[in-house]
PDB file of C-alpha atoms in Angstrom:
ATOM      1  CA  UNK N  24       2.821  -2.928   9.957  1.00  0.00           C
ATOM      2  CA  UNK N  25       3.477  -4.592  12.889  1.00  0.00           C
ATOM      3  CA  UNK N  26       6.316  -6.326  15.326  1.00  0.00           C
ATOM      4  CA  UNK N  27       8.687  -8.850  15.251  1.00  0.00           C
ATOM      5  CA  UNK N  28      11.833  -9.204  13.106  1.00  0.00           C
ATOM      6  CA  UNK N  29      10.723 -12.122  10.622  1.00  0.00           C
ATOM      7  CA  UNK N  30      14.197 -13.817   9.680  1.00  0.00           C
ATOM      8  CA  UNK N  31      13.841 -13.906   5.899  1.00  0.00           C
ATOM      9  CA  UNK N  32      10.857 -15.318   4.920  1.00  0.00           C
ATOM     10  CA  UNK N  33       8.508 -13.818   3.014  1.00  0.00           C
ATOM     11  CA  UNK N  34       6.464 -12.158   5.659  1.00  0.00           C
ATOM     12  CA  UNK N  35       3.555  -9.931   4.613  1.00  0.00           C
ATOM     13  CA  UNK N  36      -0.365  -9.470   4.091  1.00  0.00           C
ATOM     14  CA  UNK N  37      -0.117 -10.012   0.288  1.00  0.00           C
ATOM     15  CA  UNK N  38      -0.947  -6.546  -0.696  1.00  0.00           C
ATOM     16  CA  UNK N  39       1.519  -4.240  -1.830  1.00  0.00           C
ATOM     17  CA  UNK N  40       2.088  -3.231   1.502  1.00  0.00           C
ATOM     18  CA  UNK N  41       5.061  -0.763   2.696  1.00  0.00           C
ATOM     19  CA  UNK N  42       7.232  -1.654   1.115  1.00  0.00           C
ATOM     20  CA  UNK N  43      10.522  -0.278  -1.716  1.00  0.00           C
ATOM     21  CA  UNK N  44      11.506  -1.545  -5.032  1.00  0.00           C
ATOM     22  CA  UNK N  45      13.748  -3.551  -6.145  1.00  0.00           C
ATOM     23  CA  UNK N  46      16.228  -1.436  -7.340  1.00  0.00           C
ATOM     24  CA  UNK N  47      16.668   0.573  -3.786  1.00  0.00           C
ATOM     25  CA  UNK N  48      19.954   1.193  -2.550  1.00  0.00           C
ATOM     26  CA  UNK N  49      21.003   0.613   1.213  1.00  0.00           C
ATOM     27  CA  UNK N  50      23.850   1.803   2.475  1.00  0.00           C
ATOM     28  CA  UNK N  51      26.462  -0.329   4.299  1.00  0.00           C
ATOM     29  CA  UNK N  52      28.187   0.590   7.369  1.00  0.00           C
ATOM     30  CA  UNK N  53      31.609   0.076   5.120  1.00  0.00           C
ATOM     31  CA  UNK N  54      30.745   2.618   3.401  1.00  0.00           C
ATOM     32  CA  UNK N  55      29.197   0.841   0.255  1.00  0.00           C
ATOM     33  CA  UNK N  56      26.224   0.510  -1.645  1.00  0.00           C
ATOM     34  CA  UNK N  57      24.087  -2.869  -2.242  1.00  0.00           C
ATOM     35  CA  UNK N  58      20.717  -3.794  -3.752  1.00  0.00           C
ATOM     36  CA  UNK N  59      17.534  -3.833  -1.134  1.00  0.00           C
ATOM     37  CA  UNK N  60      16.882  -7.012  -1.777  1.00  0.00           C
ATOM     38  CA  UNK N  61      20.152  -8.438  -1.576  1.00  0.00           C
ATOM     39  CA  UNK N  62      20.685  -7.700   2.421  1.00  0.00           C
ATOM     40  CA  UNK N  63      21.021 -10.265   4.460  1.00  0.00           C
ATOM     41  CA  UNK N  64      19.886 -10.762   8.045  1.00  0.00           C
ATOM     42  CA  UNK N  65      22.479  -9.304  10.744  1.00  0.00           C
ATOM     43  CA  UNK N  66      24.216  -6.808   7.854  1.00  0.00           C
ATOM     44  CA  UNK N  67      25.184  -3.541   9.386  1.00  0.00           C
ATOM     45  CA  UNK N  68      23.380  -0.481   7.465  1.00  0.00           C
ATOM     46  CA  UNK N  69      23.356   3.071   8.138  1.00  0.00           C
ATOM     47  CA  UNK N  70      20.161   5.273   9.593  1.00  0.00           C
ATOM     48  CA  UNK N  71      20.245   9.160  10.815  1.00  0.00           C
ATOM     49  CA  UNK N  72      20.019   9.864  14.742  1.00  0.00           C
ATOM     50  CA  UNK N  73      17.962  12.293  16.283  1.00  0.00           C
ATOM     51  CA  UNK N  74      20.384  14.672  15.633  1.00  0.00           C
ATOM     52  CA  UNK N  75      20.580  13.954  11.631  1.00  0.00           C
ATOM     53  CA  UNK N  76      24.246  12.318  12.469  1.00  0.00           C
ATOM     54  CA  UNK N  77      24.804   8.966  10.806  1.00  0.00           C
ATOM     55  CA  UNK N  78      24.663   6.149  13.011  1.00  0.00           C
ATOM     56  CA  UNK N  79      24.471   2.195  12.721  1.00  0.00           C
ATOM     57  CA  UNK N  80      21.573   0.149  12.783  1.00  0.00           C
ATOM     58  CA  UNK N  81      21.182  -4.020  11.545  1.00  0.00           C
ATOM     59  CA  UNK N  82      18.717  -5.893   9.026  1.00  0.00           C
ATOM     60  CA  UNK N  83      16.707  -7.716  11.284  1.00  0.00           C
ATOM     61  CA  UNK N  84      14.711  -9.893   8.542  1.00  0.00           C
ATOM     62  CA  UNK N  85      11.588  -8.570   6.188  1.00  0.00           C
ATOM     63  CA  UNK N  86       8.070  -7.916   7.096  1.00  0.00           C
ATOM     64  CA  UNK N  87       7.902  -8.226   3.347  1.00  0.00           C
ATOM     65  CA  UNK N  88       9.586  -9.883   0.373  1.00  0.00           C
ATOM     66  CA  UNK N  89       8.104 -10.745  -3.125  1.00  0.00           C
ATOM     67  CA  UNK N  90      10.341 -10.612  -5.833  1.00  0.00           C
ATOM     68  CA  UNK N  91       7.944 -11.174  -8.531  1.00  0.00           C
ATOM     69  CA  UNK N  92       4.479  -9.130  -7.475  1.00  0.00           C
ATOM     70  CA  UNK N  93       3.828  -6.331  -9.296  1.00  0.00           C
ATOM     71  CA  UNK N  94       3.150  -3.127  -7.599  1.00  0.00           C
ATOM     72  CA  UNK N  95       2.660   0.514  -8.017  1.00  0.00           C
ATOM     73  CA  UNK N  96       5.270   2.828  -6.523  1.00  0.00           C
ATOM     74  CA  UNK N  97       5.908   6.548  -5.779  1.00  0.00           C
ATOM     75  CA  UNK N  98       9.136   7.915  -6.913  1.00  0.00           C
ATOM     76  CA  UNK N  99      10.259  11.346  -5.437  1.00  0.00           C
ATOM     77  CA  UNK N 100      12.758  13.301  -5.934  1.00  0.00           C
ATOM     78  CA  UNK N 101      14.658  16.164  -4.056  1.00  0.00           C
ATOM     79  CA  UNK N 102      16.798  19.657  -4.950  1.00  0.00           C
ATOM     80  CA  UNK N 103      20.143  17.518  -4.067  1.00  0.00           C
ATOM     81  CA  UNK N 104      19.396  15.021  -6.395  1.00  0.00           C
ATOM     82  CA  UNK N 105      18.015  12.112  -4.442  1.00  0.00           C
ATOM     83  CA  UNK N 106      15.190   9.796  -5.750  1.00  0.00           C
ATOM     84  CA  UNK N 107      13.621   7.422  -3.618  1.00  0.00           C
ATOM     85  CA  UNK N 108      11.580   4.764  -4.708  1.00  0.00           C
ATOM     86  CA  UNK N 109       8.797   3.434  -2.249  1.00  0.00           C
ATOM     87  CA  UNK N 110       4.970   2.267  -2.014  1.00  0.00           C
ATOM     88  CA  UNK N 111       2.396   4.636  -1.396  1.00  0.00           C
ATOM     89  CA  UNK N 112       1.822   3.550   2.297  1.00  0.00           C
ATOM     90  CA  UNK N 113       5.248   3.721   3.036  1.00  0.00           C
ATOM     91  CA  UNK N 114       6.206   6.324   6.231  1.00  0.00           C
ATOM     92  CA  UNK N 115       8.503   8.506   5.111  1.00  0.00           C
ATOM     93  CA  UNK N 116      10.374  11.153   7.290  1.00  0.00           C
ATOM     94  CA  UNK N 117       8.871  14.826   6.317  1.00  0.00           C
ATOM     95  CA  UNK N 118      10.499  17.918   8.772  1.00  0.00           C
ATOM     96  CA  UNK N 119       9.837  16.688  12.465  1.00  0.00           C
ATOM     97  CA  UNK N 120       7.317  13.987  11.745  1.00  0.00           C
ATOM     98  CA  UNK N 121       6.412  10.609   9.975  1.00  0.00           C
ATOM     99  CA  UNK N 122       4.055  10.472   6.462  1.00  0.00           C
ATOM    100  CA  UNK N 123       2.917   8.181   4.062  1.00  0.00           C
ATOM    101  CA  UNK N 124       4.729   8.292   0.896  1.00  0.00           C
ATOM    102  CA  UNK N 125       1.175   9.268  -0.654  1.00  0.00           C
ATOM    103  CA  UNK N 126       1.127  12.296   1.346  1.00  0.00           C
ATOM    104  CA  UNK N 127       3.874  13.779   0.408  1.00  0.00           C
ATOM    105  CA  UNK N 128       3.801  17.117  -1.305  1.00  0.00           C
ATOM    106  CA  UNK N 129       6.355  19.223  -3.747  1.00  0.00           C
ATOM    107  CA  UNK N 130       8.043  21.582  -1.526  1.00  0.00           C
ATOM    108  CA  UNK N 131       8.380  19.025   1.173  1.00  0.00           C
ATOM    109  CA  UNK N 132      11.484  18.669   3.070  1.00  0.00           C
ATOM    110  CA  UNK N 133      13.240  15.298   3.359  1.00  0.00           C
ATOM    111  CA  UNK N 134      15.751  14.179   5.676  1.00  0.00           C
ATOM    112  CA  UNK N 135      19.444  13.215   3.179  1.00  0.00           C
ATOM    113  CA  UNK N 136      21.777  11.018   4.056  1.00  0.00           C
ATOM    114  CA  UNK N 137      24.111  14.115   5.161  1.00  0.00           C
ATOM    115  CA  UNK N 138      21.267  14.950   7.776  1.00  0.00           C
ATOM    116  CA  UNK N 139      19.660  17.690   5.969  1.00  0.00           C
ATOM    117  CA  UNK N 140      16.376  18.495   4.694  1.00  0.00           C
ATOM    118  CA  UNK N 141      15.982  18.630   0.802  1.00  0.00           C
ATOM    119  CA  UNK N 142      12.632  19.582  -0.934  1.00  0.00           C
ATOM    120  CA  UNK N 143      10.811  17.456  -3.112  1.00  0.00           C
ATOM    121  CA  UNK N 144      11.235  18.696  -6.482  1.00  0.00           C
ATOM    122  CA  UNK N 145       9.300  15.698  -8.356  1.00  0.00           C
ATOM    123  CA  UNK N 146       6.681  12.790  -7.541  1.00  0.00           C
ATOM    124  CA  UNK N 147       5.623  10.545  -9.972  1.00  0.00           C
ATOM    125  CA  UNK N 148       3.969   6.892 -10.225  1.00  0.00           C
ATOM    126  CA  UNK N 149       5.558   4.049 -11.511  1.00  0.00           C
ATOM    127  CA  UNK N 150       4.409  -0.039 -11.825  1.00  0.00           C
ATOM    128  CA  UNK N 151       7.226  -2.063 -11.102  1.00  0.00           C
ATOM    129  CA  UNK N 152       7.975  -6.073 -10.131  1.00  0.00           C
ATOM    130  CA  UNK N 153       9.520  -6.970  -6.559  1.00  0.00           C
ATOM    131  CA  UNK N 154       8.524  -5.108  -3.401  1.00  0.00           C
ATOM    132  CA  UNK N 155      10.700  -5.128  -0.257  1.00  0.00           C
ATOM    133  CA  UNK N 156      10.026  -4.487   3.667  1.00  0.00           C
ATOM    134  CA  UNK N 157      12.726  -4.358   5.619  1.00  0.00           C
ATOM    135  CA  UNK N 158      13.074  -4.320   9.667  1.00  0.00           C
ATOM    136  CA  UNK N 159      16.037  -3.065  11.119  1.00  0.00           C
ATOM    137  CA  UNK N 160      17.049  -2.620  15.245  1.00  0.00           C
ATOM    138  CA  UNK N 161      16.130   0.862  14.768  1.00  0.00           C
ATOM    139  CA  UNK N 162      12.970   1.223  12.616  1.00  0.00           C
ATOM    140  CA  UNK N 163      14.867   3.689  10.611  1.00  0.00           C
ATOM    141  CA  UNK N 164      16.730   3.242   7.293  1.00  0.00           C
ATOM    142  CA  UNK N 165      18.700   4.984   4.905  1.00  0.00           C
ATOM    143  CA  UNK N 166      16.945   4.333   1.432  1.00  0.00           C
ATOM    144  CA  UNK N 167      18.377   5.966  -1.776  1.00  0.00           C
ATOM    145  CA  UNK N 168      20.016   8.433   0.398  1.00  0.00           C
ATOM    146  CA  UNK N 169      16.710   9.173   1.864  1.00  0.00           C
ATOM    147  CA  UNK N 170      15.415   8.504   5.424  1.00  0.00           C
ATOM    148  CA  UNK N 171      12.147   6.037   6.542  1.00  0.00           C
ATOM    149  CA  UNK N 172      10.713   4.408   8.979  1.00  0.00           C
ATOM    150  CA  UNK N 173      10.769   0.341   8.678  1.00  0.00           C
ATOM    151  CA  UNK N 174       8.029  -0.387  10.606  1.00  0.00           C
ATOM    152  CA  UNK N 175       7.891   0.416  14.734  1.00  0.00           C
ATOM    153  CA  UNK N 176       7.762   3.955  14.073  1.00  0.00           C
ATOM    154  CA  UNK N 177      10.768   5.955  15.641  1.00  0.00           C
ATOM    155  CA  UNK N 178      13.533   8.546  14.339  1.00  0.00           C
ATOM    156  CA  UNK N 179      16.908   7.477  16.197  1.00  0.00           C
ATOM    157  CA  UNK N 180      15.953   5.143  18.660  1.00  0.00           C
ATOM    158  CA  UNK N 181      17.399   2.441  19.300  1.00  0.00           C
TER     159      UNK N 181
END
């Protein structure tokens, strides 16, 4: 993926990249919920530290934002009920380590926004318009209640 914090341009290779849908939820450090691809540069979101203990992190800019390509996405779900919607080549945080979305295997455990791990219970594939990269201070991000990387590769961090 690559550096820099892009302030809100459309950033990108063209492909469809690492990237979430349109329809992801973010969560706010006030507590509430807001469209992915409504943020704004300099919000205050939420991530997981090392220790799975929520912690505060800020929208930097995107390394990627198309609102109108189509692309094909992964959407898994886990036992507690979370479904996150992401690219394939997305890194997604599986037990002690990073994957790509496209690695990811029923059974796996994902880190929830209440810092524990949840099995996938589902994957499935999905075309959908608008793909979204965000970059945030700590490369981490809550996404549909689930945690992933945004781009430097790090868990906690900071």
């Amino acid at each position: 993926m690559g550096g820099g914090g892009g302030g809100g341009g459309n950033g990108g290779n063209g492909g469809d990249g690492n990237c979430f849908s349109a329809t992801s939820l973010v969560d706010l450090v006030d507590g509430t919920q807001i469209l992915m691809k409504d943020l704004k540069v300099g919000q205050g979101l939420i991530t997981l530290d090392e220790n799975g203990t929520l912690k505060e992190t800020t929208f930097l800019g995107w390394l990627h934002r198309d609102t109108k390509q189509e692309a094909s996405f992964l959407v898994i779900t886990t036992s507690n009920g979370y479904q996150i919607t992401l690219t394939p080549d997305h890194i997604i945080w599986v037990g002690s380590g990073m994957r790509f979305a496209h690695n990811v295997k029923i059974g796996d455990l994902l880190y929830a926004r209440d810092g524990s791990l949840n099995p996938v219970t589902a994957i499935c594939e999905i075309k959908s318009s608008g793909i979204f990269s965000p970059l945030t201070t700590d490369s981490t991000i809550l996404v549909d209640g689930i945690l992933v990387d945004t781009g430097k590769g790090g868990k906690g961090g900071g």
